[in-house]
Short mmCIF file of C-alpha atoms and ligand atoms in Angstrom, two decimals:
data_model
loop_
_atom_site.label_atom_id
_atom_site.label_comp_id
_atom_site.label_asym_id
_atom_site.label_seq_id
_atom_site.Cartn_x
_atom_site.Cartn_y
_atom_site.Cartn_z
CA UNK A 1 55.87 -33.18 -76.54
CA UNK A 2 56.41 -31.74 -79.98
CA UNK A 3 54.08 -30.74 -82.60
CA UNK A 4 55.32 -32.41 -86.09
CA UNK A 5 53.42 -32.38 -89.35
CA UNK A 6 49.85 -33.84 -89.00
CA UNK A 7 49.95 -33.71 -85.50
CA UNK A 8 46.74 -31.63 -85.12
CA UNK A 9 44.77 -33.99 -87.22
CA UNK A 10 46.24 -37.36 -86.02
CA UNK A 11 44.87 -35.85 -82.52
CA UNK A 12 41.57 -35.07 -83.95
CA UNK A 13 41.43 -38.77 -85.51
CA UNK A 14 42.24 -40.44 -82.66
CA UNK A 15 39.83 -38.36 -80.42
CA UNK A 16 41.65 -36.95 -78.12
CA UNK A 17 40.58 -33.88 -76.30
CA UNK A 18 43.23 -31.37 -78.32
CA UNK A 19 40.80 -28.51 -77.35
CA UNK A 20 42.10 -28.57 -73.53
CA UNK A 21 45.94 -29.21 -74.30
CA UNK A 22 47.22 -26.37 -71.73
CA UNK A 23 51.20 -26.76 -72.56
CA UNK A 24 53.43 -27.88 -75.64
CA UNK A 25 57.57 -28.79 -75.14
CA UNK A 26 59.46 -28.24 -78.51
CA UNK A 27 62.84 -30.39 -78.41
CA UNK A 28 64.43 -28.37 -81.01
CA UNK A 29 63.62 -27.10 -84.36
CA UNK A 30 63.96 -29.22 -87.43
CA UNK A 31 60.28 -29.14 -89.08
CA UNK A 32 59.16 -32.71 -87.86
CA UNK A 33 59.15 -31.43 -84.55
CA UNK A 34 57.55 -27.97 -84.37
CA UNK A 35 55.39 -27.91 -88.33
CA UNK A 36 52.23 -27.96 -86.84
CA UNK A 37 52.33 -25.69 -84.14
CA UNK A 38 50.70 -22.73 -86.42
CA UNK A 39 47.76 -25.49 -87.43
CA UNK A 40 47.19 -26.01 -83.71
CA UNK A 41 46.98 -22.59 -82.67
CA UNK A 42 45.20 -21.69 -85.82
CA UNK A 43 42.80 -24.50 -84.18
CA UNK A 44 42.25 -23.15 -81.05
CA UNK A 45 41.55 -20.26 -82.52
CA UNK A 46 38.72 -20.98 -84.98
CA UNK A 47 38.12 -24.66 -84.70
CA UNK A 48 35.73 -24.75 -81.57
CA UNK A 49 33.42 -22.85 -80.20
CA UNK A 50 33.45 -20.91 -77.88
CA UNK A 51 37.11 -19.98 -79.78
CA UNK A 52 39.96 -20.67 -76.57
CA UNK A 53 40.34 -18.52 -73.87
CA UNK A 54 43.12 -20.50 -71.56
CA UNK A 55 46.54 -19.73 -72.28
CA UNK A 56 48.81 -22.01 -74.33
CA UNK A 57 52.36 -22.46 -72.42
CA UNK A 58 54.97 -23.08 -75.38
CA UNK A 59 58.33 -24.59 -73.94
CA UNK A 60 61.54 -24.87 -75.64
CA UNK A 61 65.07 -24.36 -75.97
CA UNK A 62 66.61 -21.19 -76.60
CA UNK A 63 65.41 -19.99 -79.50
CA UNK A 64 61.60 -20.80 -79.14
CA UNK A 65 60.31 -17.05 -79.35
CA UNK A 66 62.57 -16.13 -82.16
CA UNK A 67 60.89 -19.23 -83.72
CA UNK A 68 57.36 -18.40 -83.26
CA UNK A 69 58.05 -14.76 -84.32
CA UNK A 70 59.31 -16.17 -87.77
CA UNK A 71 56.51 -18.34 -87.74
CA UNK A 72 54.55 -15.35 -86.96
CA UNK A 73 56.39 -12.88 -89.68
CA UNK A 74 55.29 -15.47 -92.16
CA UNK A 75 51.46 -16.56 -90.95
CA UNK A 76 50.50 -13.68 -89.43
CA UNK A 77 50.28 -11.58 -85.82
CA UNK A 78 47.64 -14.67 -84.66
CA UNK A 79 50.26 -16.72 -84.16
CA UNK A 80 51.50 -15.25 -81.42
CA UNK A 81 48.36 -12.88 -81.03
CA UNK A 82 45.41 -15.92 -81.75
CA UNK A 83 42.68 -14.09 -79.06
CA UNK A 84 43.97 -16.32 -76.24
CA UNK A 85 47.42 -15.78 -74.62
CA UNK A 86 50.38 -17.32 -75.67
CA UNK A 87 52.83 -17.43 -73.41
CA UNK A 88 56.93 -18.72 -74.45
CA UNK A 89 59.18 -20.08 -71.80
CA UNK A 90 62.95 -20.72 -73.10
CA UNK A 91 64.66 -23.33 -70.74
CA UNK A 92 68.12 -24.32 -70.65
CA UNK A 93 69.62 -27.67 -70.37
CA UNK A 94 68.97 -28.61 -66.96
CA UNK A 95 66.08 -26.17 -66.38
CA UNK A 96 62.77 -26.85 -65.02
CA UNK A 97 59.18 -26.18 -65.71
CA UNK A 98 56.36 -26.24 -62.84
CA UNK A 99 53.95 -28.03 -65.06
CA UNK A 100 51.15 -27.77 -61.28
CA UNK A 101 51.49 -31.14 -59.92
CA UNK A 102 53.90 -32.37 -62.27
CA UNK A 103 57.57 -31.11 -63.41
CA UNK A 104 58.93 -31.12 -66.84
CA UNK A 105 62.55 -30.69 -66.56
CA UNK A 106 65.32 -30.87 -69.99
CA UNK A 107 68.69 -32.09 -70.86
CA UNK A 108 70.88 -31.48 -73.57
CA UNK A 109 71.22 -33.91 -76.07
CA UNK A 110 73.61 -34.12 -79.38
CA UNK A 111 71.28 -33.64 -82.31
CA UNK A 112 71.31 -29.94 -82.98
CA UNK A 113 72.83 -27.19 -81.02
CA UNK A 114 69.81 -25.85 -79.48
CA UNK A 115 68.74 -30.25 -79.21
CA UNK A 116 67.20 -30.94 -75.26
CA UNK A 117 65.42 -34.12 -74.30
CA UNK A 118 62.87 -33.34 -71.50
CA UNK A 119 61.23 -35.71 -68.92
CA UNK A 120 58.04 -35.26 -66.78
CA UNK A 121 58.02 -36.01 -63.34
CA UNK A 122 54.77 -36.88 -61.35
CA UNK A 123 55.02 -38.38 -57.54
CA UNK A 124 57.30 -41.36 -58.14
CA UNK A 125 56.11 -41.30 -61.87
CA UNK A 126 58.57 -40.26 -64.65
CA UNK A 127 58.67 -40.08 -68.38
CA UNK A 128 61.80 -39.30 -70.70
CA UNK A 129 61.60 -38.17 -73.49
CA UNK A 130 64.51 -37.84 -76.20
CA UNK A 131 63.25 -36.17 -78.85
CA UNK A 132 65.96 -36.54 -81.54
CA UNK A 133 69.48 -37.56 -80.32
CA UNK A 134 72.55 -38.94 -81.38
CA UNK A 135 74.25 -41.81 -78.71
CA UNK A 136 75.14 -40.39 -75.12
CA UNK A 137 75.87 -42.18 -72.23
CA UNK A 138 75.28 -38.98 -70.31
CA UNK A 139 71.68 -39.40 -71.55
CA UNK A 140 70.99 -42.62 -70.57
CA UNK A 141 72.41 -41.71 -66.84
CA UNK A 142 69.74 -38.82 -66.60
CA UNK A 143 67.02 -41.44 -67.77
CA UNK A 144 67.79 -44.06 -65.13
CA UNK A 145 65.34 -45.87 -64.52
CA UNK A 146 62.76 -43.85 -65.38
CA UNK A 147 59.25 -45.52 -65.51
CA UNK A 148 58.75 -45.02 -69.36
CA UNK A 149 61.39 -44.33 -71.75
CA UNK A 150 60.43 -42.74 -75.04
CA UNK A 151 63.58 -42.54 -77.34
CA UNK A 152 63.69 -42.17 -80.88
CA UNK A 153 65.02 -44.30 -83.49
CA UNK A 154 65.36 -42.98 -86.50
CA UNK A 155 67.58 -45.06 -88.78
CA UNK A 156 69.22 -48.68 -89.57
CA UNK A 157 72.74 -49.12 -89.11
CA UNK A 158 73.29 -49.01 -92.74
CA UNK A 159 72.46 -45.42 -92.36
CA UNK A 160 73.91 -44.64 -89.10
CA UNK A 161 75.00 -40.61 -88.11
CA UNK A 162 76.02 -39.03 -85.14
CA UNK A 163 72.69 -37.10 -84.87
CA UNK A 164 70.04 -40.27 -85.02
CA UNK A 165 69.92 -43.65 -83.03
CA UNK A 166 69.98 -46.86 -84.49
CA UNK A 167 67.78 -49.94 -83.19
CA UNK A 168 71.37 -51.60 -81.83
CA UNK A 169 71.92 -48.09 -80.03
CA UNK A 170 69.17 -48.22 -78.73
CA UNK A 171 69.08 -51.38 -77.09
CA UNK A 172 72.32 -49.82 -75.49
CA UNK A 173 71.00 -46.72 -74.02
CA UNK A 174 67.98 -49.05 -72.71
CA UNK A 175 70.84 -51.69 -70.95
CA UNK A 176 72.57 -48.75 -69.50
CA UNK A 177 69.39 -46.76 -68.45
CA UNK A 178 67.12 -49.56 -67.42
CA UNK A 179 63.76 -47.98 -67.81
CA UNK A 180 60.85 -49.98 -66.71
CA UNK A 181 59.21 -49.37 -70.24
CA UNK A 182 61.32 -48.79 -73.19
CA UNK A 183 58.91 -47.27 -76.48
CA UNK A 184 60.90 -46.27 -79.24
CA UNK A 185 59.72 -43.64 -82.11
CA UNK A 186 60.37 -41.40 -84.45
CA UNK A 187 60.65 -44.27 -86.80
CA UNK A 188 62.19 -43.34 -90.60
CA UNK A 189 60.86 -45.27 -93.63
CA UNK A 190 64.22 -47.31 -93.72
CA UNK A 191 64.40 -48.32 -90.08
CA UNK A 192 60.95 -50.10 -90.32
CA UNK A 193 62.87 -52.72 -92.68
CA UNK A 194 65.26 -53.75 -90.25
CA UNK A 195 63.95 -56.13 -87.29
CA UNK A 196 63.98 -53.42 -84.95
CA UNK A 197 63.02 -55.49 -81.64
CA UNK A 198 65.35 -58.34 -82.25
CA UNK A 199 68.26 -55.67 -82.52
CA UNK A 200 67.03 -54.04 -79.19
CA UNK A 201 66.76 -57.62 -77.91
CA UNK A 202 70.60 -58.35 -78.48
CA UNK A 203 71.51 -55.80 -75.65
CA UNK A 204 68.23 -55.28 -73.89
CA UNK A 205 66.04 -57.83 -72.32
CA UNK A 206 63.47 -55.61 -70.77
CA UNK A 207 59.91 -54.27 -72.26
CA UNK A 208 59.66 -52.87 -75.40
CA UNK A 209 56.64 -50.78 -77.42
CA UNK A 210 57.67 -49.70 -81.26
CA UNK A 211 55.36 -47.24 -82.08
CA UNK A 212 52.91 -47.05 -84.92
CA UNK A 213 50.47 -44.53 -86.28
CA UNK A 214 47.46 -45.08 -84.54
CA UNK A 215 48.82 -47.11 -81.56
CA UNK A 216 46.93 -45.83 -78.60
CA UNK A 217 43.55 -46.07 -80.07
CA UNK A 218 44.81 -50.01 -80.53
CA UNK A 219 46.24 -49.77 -76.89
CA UNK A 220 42.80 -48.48 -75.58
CA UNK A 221 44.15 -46.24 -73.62
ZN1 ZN B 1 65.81 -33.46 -85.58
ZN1 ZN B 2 63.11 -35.52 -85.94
#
């Protein structure tokens, strides 16, 4: 979900198997959420060996492939051409993705135009994800009850806009979408000075994971 600046190296660091990663979701396309996706395939490419082989499956909004073909005009051909195929699936708000045993399906959200949150259903299991989004009911209807609930939150209420989510907005979407796990990211500098689970707290009494750099190594899983 995403590929922000320093994601190929974070994934490195925390030693996760990046080399078999078979499918990336961009939510839209502000830099923190797509900067890395040359370093990655650059990766692939020429940081193992054997170099890949497997396909990469990039999914997105509308827009994606014009994206990647700036990307590319700018890189180089490899970025679409690396030796292994890349393949570019745009989806629209309410589209699906057969992910083989799983489904990753979007929403729109209000962030940017092109803005979708996605969520990834397995059996009974799902995940939503928000990427970046401003407040919306209609979001936190499409994430009811979900198992896991990753929603960003991006700024104190001193900074409050219509595009980001503060901690107290948060706690709101979490009351009205009652997730059995709420983790919030996407965490600005600012927000981190606020007391981000006691502002959840006020609205929403159920679980709650704030992320930090280096969490699931700390998580052990
Ligand atoms: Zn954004
Ligand atoms: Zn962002």
């Amino acid at each position: 979900m995403d590929c922000g600046s320093g994601t190929t190296r974070r994934l490195a660091e925390l030693g996760l198997p990046w080399q078999q990663i078979s499918h990336v979701a961009i939510s839209h396309f502000h830099i923190d959420h797509h900067q890395d996706l040359p370093s990655i395939l650059f990766a692939w490419k020429y940081g193992q060996l054997p170099p890949r082989s497997a396909p990469i499956e990039i999914i997105g909004p509308a827009g994606t492939r014009g994206l990647l073909e700036r990307l590319a005009a700018a890189y180089g051909e490899w970025v679409l051409n690396p030796g292994y195929p890349v393949r570019v699936t745009e989806l629209a708000p309410g589209g699906s993705f057969d992910l083989g045993g799983a489904t990753l399906a979007c929403t729109k959200v209000p962030h940017t135009p092109e803005s979708i949150a996605y969520s990834i259903t397995e059996g009974a299991r799902r995940l939503v994800y928000s990427g970046d989004t401003g407040f919306d009911p209609g979001f936190a209807a499409w994430a009811r009850r979900c198992d896991a609930l990753v929603l960003e939150c991006s700024l104190p209420t001193a900074m409050a806009i219509p595009e980001h989510l503060t901690p107290e907005q948060c706690g709101e979407i979490a009351r009205l979408a009652e997730p059995r796990r709420l983790v919030l990211t996407h965490l600005y500098p600012p927000v981190e000075s606020v007391d981000i689970a006691a502002l959840v707290a006020a609205t929403y009494n159920g679980p709650v994971v704030i992320a930090r750099d280096g969490w699931q190594t700390e998580l052990g899983d």
